[in-house]
CSV table of C-alpha atoms and ligand atoms in Angstrom, one decimal:
chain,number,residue,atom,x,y,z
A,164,UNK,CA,-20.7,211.2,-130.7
A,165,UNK,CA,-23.6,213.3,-130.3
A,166,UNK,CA,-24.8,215.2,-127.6
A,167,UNK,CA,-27.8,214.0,-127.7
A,168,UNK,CA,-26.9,211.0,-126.0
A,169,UNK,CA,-24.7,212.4,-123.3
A,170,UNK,CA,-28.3,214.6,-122.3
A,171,UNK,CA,-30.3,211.6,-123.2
A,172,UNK,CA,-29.5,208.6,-122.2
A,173,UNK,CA,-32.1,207.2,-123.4
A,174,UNK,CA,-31.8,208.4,-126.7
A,175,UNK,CA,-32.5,205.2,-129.2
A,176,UNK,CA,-31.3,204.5,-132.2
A,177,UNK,CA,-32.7,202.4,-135.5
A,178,UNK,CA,-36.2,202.5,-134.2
A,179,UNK,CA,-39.0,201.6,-136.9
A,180,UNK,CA,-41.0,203.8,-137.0
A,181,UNK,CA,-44.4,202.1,-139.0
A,182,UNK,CA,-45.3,201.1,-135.7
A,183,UNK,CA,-45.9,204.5,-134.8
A,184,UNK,CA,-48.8,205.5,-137.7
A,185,UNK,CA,-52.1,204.4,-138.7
A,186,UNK,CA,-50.5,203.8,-142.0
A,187,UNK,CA,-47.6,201.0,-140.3
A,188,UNK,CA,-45.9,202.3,-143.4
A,189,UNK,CA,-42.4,203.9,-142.5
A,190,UNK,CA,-38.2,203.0,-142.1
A,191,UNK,CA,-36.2,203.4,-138.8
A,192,UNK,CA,-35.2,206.5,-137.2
A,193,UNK,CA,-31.2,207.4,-136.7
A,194,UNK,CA,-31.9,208.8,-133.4
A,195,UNK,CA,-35.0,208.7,-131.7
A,196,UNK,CA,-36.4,210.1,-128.4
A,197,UNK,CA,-39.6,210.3,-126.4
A,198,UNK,CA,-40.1,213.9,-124.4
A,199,UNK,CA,-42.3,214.1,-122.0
A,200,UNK,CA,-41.6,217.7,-120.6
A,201,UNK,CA,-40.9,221.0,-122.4
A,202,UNK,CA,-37.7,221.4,-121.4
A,203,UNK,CA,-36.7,218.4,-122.5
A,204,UNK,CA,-37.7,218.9,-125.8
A,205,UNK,CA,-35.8,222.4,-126.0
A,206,UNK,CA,-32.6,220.9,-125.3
A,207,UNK,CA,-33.3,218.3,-127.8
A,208,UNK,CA,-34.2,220.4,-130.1
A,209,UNK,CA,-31.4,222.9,-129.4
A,210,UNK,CA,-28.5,220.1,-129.5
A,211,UNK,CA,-29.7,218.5,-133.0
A,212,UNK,CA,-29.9,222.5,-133.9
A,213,UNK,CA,-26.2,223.1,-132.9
A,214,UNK,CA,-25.3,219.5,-134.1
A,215,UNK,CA,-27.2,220.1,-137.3
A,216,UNK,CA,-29.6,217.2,-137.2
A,217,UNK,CA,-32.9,217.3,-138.9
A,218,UNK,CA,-35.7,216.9,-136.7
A,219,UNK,CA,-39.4,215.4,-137.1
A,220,UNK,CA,-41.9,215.7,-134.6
A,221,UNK,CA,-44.0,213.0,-134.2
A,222,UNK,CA,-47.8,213.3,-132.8
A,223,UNK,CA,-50.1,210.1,-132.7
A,224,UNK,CA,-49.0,209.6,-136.5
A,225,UNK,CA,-52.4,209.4,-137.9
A,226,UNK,CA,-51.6,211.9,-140.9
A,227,UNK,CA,-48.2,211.0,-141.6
A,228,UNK,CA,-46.5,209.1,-144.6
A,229,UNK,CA,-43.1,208.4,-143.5
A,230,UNK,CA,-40.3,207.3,-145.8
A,231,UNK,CA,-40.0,203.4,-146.1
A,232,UNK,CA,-36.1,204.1,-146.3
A,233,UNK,CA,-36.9,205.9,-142.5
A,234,UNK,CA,-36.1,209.4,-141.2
A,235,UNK,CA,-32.3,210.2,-141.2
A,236,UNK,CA,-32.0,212.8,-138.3
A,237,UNK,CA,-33.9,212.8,-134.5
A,238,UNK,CA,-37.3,211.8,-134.3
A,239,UNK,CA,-38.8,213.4,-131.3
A,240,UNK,CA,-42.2,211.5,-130.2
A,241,UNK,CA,-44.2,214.3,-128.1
A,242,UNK,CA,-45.9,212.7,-124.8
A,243,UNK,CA,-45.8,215.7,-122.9
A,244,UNK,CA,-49.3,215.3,-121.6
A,245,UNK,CA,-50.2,217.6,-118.5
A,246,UNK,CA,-54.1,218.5,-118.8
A,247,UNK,CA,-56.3,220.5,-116.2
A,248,UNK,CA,-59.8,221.9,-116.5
A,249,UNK,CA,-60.6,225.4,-115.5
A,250,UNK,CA,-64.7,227.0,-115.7
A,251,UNK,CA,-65.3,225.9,-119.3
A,252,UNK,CA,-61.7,226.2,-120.5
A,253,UNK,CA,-59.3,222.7,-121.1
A,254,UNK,CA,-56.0,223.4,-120.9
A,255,UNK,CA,-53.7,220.7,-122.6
A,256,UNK,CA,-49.8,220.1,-123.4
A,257,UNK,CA,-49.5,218.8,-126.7
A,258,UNK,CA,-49.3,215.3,-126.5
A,259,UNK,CA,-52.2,215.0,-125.0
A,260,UNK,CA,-54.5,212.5,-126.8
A,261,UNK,CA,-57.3,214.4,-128.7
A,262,UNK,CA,-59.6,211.5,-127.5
A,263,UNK,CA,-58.8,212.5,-123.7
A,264,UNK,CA,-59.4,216.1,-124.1
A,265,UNK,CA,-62.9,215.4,-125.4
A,266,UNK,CA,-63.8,212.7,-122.7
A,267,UNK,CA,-62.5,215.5,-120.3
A,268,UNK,CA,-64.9,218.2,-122.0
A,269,UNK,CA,-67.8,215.4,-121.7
A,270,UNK,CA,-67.1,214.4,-118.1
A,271,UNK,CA,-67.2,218.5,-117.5
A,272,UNK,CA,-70.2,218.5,-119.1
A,273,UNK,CA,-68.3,220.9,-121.6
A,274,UNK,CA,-70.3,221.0,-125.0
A,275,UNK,CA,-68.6,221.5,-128.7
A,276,UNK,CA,-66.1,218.5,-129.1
A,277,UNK,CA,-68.5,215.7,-129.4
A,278,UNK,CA,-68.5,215.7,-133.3
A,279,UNK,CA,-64.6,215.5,-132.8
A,280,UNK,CA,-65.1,212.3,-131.4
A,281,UNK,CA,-63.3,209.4,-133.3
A,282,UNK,CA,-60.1,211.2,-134.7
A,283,UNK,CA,-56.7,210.0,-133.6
A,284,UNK,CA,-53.9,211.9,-132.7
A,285,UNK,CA,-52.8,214.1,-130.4
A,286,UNK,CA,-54.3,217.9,-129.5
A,287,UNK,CA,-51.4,219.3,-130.5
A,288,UNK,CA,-51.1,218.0,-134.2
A,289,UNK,CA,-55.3,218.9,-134.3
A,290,UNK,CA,-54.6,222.6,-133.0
A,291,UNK,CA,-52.1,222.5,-135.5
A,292,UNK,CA,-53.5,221.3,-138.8
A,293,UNK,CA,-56.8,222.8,-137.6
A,294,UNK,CA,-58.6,219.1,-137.3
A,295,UNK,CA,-62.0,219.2,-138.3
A,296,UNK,CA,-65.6,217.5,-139.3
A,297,UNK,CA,-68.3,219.3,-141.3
A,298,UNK,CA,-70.0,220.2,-137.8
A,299,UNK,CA,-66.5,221.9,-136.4
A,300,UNK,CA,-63.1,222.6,-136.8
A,301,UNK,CA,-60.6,222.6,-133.4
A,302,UNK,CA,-59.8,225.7,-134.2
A,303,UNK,CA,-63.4,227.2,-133.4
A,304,UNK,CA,-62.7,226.5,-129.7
A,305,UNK,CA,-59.2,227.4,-129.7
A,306,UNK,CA,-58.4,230.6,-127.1
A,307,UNK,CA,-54.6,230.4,-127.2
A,308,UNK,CA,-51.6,228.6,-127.2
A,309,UNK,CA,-48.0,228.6,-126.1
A,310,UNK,CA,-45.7,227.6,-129.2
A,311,UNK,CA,-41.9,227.3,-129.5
A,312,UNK,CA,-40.5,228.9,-132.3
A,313,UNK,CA,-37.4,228.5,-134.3
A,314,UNK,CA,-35.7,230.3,-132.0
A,315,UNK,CA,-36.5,227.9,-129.5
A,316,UNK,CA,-38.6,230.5,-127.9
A,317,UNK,CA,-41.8,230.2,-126.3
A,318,UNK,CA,-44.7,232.7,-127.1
A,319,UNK,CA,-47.8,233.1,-126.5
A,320,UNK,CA,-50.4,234.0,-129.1
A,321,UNK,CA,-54.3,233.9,-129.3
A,322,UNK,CA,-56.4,232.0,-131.9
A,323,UNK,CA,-55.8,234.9,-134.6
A,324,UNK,CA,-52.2,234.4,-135.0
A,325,UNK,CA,-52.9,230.8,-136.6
A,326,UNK,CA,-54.8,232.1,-139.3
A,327,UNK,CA,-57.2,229.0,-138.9
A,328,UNK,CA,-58.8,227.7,-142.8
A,329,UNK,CA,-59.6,224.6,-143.9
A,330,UNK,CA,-57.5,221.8,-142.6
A,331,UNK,CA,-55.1,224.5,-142.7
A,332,UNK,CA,-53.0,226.7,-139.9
A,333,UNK,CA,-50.1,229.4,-140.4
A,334,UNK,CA,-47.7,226.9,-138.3
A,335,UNK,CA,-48.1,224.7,-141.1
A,336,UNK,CA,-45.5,227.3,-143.2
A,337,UNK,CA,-43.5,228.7,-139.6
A,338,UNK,CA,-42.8,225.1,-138.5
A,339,UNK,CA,-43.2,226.9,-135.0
A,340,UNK,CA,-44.6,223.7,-132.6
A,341,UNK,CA,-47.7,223.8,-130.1
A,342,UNK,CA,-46.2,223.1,-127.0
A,343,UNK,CA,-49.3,223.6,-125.2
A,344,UNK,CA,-53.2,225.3,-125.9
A,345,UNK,CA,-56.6,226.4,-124.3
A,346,UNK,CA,-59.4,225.9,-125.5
A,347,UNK,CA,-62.8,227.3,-124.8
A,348,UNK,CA,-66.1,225.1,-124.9
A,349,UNK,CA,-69.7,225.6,-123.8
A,350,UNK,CA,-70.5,225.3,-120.1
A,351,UNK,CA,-73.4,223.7,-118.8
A,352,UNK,CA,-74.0,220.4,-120.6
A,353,UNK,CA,-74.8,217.0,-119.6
A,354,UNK,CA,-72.5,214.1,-119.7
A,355,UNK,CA,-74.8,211.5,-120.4
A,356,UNK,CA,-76.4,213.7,-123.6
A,357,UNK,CA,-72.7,214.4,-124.8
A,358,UNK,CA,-71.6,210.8,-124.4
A,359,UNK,CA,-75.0,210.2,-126.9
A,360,UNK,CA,-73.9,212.6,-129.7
A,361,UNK,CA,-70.4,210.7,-129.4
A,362,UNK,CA,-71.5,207.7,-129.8
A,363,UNK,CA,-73.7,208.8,-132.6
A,364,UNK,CA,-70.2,210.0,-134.1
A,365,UNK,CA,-68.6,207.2,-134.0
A,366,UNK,CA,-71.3,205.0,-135.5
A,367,UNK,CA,-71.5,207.5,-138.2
A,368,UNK,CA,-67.9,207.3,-138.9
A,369,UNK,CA,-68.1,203.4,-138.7
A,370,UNK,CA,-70.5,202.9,-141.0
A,371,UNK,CA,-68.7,205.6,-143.7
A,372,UNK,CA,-64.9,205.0,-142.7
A,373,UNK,CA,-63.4,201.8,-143.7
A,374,UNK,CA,-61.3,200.3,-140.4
A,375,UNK,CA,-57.3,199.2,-141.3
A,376,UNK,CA,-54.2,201.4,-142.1
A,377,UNK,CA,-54.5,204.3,-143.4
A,378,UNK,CA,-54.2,207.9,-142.5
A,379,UNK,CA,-57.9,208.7,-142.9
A,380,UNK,CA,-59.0,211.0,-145.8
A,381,UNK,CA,-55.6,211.2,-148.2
A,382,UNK,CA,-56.6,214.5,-150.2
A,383,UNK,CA,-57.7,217.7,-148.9
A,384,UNK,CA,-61.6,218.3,-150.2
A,385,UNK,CA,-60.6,220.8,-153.2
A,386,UNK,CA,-63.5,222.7,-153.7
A,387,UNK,CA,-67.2,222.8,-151.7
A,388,UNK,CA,-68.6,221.0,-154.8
A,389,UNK,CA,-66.7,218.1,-155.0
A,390,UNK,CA,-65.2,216.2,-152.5
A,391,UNK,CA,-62.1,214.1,-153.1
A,392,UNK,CA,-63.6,211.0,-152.4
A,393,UNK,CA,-66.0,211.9,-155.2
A,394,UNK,CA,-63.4,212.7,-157.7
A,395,UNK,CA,-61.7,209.8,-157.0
A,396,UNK,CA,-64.5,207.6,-157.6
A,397,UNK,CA,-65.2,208.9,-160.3
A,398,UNK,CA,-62.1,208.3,-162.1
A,399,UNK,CA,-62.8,204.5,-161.1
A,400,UNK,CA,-60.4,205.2,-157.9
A,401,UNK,CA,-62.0,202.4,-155.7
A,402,UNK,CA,-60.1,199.2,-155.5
A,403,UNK,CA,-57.4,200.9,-157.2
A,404,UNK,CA,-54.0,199.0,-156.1
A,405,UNK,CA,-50.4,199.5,-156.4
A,406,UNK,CA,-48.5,196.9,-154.6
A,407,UNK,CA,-50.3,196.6,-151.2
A,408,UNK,CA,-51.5,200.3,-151.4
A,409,UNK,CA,-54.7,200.0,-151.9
A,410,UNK,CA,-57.9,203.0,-152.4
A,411,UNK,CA,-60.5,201.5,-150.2
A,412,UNK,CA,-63.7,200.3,-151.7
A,413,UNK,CA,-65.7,201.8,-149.0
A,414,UNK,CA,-64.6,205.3,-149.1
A,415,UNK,CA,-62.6,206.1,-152.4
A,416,UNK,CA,-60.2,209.0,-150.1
A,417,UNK,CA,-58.9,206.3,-147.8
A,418,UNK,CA,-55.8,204.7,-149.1
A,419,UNK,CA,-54.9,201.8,-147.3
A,420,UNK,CA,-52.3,199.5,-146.7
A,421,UNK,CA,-53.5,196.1,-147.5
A,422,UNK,CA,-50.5,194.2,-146.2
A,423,UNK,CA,-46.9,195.1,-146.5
A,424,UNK,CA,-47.3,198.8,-148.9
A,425,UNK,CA,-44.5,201.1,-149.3
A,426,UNK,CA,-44.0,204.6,-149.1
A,427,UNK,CA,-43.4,204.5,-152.8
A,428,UNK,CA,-46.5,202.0,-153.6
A,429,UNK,CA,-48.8,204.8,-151.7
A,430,UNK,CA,-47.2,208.0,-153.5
A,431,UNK,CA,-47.8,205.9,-157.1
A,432,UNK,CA,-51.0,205.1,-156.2
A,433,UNK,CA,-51.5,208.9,-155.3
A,434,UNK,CA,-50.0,210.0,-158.5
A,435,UNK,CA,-51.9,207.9,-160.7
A,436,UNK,CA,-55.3,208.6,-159.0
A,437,UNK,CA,-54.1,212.9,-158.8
A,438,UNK,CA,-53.2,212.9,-162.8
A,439,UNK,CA,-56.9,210.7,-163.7
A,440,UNK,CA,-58.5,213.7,-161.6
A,441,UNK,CA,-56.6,216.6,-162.9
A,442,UNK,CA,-57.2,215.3,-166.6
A,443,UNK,CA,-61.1,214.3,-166.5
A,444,UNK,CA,-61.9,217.4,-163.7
A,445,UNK,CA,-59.0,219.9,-164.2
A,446,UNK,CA,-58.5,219.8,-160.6
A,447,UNK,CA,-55.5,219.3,-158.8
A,448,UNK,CA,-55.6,217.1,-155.7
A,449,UNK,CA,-53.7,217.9,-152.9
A,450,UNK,CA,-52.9,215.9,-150.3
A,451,UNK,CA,-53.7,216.1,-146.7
A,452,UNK,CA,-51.7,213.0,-145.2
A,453,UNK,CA,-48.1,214.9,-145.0
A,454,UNK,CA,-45.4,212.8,-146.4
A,455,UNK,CA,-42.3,213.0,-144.5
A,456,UNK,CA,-38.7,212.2,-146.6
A,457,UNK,CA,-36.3,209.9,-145.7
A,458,UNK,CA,-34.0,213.2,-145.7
A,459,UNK,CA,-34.7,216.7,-146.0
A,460,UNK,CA,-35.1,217.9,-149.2
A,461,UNK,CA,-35.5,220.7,-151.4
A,462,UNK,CA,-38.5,223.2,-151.5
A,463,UNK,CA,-41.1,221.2,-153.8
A,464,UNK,CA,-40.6,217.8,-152.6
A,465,UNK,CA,-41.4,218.0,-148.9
A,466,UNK,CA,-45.0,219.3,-147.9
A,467,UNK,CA,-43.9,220.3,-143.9
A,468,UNK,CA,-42.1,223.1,-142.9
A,469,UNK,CA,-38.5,224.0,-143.9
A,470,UNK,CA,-35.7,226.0,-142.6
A,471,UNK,CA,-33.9,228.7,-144.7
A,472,UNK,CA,-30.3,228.6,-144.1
A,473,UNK,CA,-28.7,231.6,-145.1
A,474,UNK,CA,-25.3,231.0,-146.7
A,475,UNK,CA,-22.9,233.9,-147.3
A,476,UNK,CA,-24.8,233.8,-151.0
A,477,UNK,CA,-28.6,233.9,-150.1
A,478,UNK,CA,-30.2,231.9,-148.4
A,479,UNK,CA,-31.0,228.1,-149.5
A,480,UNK,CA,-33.8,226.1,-148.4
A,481,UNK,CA,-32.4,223.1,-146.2
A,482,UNK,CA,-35.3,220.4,-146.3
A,483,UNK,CA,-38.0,219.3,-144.5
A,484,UNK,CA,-39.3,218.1,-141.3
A,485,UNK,CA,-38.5,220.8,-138.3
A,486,UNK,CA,-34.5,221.2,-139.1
A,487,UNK,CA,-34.3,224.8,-137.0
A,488,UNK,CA,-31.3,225.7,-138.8
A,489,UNK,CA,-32.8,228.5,-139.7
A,490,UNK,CA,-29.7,231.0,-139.5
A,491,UNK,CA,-27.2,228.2,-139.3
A,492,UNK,CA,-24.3,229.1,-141.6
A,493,UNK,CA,-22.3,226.9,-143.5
A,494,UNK,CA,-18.8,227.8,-144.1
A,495,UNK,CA,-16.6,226.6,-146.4
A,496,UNK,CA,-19.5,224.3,-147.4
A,497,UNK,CA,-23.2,223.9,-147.8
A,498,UNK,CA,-25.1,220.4,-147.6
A,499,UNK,CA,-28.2,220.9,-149.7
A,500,UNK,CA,-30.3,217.6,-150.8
A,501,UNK,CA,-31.9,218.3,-154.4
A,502,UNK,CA,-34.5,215.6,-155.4
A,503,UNK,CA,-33.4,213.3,-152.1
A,504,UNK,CA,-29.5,213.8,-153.6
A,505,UNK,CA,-26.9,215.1,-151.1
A,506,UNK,CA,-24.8,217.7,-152.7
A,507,UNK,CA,-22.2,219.8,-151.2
A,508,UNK,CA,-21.9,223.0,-152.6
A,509,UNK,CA,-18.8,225.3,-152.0
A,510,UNK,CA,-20.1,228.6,-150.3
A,511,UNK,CA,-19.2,230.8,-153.2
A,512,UNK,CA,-21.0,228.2,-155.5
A,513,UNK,CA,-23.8,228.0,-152.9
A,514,UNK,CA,-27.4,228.0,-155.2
A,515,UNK,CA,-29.7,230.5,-154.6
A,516,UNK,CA,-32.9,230.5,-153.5
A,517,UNK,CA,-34.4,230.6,-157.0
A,518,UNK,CA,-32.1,228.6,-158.6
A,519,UNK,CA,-33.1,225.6,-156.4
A,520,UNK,CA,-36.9,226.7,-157.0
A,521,UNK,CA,-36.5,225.8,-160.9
B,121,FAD,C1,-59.0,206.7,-139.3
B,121,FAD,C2,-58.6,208.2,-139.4
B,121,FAD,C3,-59.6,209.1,-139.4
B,121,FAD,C4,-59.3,210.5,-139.4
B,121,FAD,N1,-60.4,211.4,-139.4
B,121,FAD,C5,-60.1,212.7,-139.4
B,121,FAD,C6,-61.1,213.7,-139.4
B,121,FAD,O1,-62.3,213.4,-139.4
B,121,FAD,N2,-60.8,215.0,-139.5
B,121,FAD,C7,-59.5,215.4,-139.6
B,121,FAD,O2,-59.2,216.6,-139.6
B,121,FAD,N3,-58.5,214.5,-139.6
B,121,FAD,C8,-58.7,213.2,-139.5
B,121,FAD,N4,-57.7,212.3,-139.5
B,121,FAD,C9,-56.3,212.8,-139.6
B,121,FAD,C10,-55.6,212.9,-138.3
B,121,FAD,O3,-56.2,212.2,-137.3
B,121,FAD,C11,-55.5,214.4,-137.9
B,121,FAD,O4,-54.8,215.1,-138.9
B,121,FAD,C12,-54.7,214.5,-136.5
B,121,FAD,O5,-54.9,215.8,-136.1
B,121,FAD,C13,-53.2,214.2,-136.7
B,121,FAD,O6,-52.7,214.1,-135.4
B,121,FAD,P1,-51.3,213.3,-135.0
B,121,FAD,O7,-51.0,213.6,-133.6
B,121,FAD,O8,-51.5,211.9,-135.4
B,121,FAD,O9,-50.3,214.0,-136.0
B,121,FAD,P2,-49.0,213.4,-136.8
B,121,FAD,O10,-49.6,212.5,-137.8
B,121,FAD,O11,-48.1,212.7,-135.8
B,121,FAD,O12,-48.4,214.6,-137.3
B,121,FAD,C14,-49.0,215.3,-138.4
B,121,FAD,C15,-48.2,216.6,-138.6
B,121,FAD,O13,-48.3,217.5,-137.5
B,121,FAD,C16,-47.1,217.9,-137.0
B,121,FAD,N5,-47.2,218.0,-135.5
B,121,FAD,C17,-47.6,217.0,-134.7
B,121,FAD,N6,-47.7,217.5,-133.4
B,121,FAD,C18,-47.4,218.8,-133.5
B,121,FAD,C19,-47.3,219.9,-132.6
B,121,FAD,N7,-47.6,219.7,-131.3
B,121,FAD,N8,-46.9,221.1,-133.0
B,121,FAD,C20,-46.6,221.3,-134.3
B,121,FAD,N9,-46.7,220.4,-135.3
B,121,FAD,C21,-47.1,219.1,-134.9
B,121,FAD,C22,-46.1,216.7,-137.4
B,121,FAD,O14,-44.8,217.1,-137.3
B,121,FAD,C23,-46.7,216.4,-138.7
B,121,FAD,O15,-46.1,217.3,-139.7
B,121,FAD,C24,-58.0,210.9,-139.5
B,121,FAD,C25,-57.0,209.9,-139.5
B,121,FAD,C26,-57.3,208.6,-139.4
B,121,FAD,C27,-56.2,207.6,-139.4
C-alpha cells in the first residue's frame, strides 16, 4: 500500500478529473489529493518521489488537456491560498485564484492587473506560464517568487531567473513549481476607475471569446503577423468538428467541447487544423493548451516537464507531468513508456538518451 495514504488519509482514489478543467475533457486519477499547505505538498511530493509515482500538478485547469484514459500516478490539486497585501506589493501562495489577486490589487487601489481581468486559473499557473493579454503579461509585475525544485527544495529567485517570453517561462523546462510569488503594482489608484477598466475587460472578452468548454486560445500566436486564430480561419478552421471537438465559429483558436469530446477527438481536430496551416502558410502551430498523458511518456510526446533518470547507462527521459525522479536509479530494471507503451528495459540494455530521441 502506499504511503501516501498512511500520511494522507484523505488521499482519494479514481477521481474524474473533467470536472476539474474548462475543457470537462479528462479520465480519473489513481491517487488524488488536495494540499492546502506547503508542507503538505512536500511530503506528497517526496513519498510519490520515493514510491516512484508520477505526479501532475493541477492549477484551476484552464490550460490543460488531460488524457480521456485519466492520469495514472498522484494528482495533487494546489489550494494553498494564503494572500496579504504589503505598500503596493501582493503577496500570494499559488493556489490563489488569479481573479482574487486582481480584486485585491483593485480594492488596494493597486493599478496594472485590470487588463488581466477575466482569465481563469490560479496565480501560480499565470506566474508560471507567464499569463498574458496584448496590454500585459504577469510577468511585468512579477518581483519574486519562492519555488520548490526537484530536490524538493525551496528557493528563492527574482523575476530574472524565469526568463519571462511570450506565454513562456524557464519553469516550463525545470518543472520547478511556484509555491508562492510577489508581485509589484502601481500605488495610488482608485478602486472605482480600476473596477471600470475591468469591466471594460471583460466585455471586450465577451463580445470576442466564445463562452463553453474550452481552454481559451489552443495555439500559441506564432509570429506578430499572424495570429493563430487567423491562420486557422483561414484554412476554413471555424466550425471545424471531430466528434464533439469542435473550432468555435466565434473565434477560430478556441476549440470547444460541444458535448461529450475526447482527448483524442481534440488532438485530431488539432492535427488536422496544424497540418492545413503548415501546408498553405509554412507555419507550424504550436500549442498553448498543455496536454497531459494518461502516463508519462517519452521526450516528444509530452509538452510539460520531464525528469531525467539516470540509469547506470545514461540517463533516460522518464515521462511527463512533474515525476521528480530525477536521480532515481533503476536497478536491475528500467520502466520507460515509448509512444504511451510500457517497456522494461534491463539496466545494461537501458536506451540512451539519444536512442529514445529518434
Ligand atoms: C476562457 C479562457 C480564457 C483564457 N484567456 C487567457 C488569456 O487571455 N491569456 C492567457 O495567457 N491565458 C488565458 N487562458 C489560459 C489559462 O487561463 C492560463 O494559462 C492560466 O494561467 C492557467 O492557470 P491554471 O491554474 O488553470 O493552470 P492549469 O491548467 O491547472 O495548469 C497549467 C500548467 O501549469 C502547471 N502549473 C499549475 N500551477 C503551477 C504552479 N504553481 N507551479 C508550477 N506549475 C504549475 C500545471 O502543472 C500545468 O502544466 C484562458 C483560458 C480559458 C479557459
Amino acid at each position: 500500500m502506499t504511503q501516501l495514504r498512511t500520511r494522507f488519509p484523505e488521499l482519494q482514489e479514481g477521481v474524474p478529473l473533467a470536472p476539474l478543467t474548462t475543457m470537462k475533457i479528462g479520465g480519473d486519477a489513481r491517487y488524488f489529493l488536495t494540499v492546502t499547505k506547503r508542507e503538505d505538498l512536500v511530503d506528497a511530493l517526496r513519498i510519490a518521489r520515493e514510491e516512484q509515482i508520477p505526479v501532475f500538478f493541477l492549477g484551476g485547469g484552464s490550460n490543460v488537456l488531460i488524457s480521456s484514459q485519466g492520469f495514472a500516478g498522484l494528482v495533487i490539486k494546489n489550494e494553498m491560498r494564503a494572500m496579504r497585501v504589503e505598500g503596493n506589493r501582493i503577496i500570494a501562495e499559488s493556489g490563489v485564484i488569479l481573479a482574487s489577486v486582481i480584486k485585491a490589487a483593485k480594492d488596494n487601489g493597486l493599478v496594472g492587473l485590470a487588463p488581466l481581468h477575466g482569465v481563469p486559473g490560479t496565480f501560480g499557473a499565470a506566474v508560471r506560464g507567464n499569463c498574458g493579454v496584448p496590454q500585459c503579461e504577469t510577468g511585468d509585475f512579477v518581483v519574486s517568487a519562492v519555488l520548490l525544485d526537484k530536490n524538493l527544495a525551496y528557493k528563492t529567485v527574482d523575476r530574472e531567473y524565469f526568463g519571462y517570453s511570450y506565454r513562456h517561462s524557464h519553469l516550463k523546462e525545470s518543472g520547478e513549481i511556484v509555491v508562492e510569488a510577489t508581485i509589484e503594482l502601481l500605488p495610488g489608484g482608485d478602486p472605482k476607475q480600476i473596477q471600470e477598466e475591468m469591466m471594460i475587460m471583460l466585455k471586450s472578452r465577451k463580445a470576442k471569446q466564445p463562452w463553453g468548454k474550452s481552454g481559451g486560445s489552443f495555439f500559441k500566436n506564432p509570429t506578430r503577423e499572424y495570429s493563430a486564430g487567423f491562420l486557422v480561419d483561414q484554412v476554413g478552421g471555424k466550425g471545424m468538428r471531430v466528434g464533439d471537438a469542435l473550432v468555435s465559429e466565434m473565434h477560430a483558436n478556441f476549440f470547444q467541447n460541444a458535448g461529450h469530446a475526447t482527448s483524442e477527438e481534440m488532438q485530431s481536430l488539432a492535427s488536422l487544423i496544424k497540418q492545413r496551416v503548415k501546408e498553405q502558410f509554412n507555419i507550424a502551430l504550436e500549442e498553448e493548451v498543455e496536454f497531459i498523458e494518461a502516463r508519462p511518456s517519452a521526450k516528444g510526446h509530452y509538452r510539460g516537464a520531464g525528469g531525467l533518470v539516470a540509469t547506470d547507462h545514461g540517463a533516460v527521459e522518464y515521462g511527463g507531468g512533474y515525476n521528480f525522479l530525477e536521480g532515481v536509479r533503476f536497478p536491475p530494471q528500467c520502466a520507460v513508456y515509448l509512444h504511451g507503451v510500457l517497456c522494461w528495459y534491463p539496466c545494461r540494455n537501458t536506451p540512451s538518451w539519444d536512442s529514445i530521441e529518434q
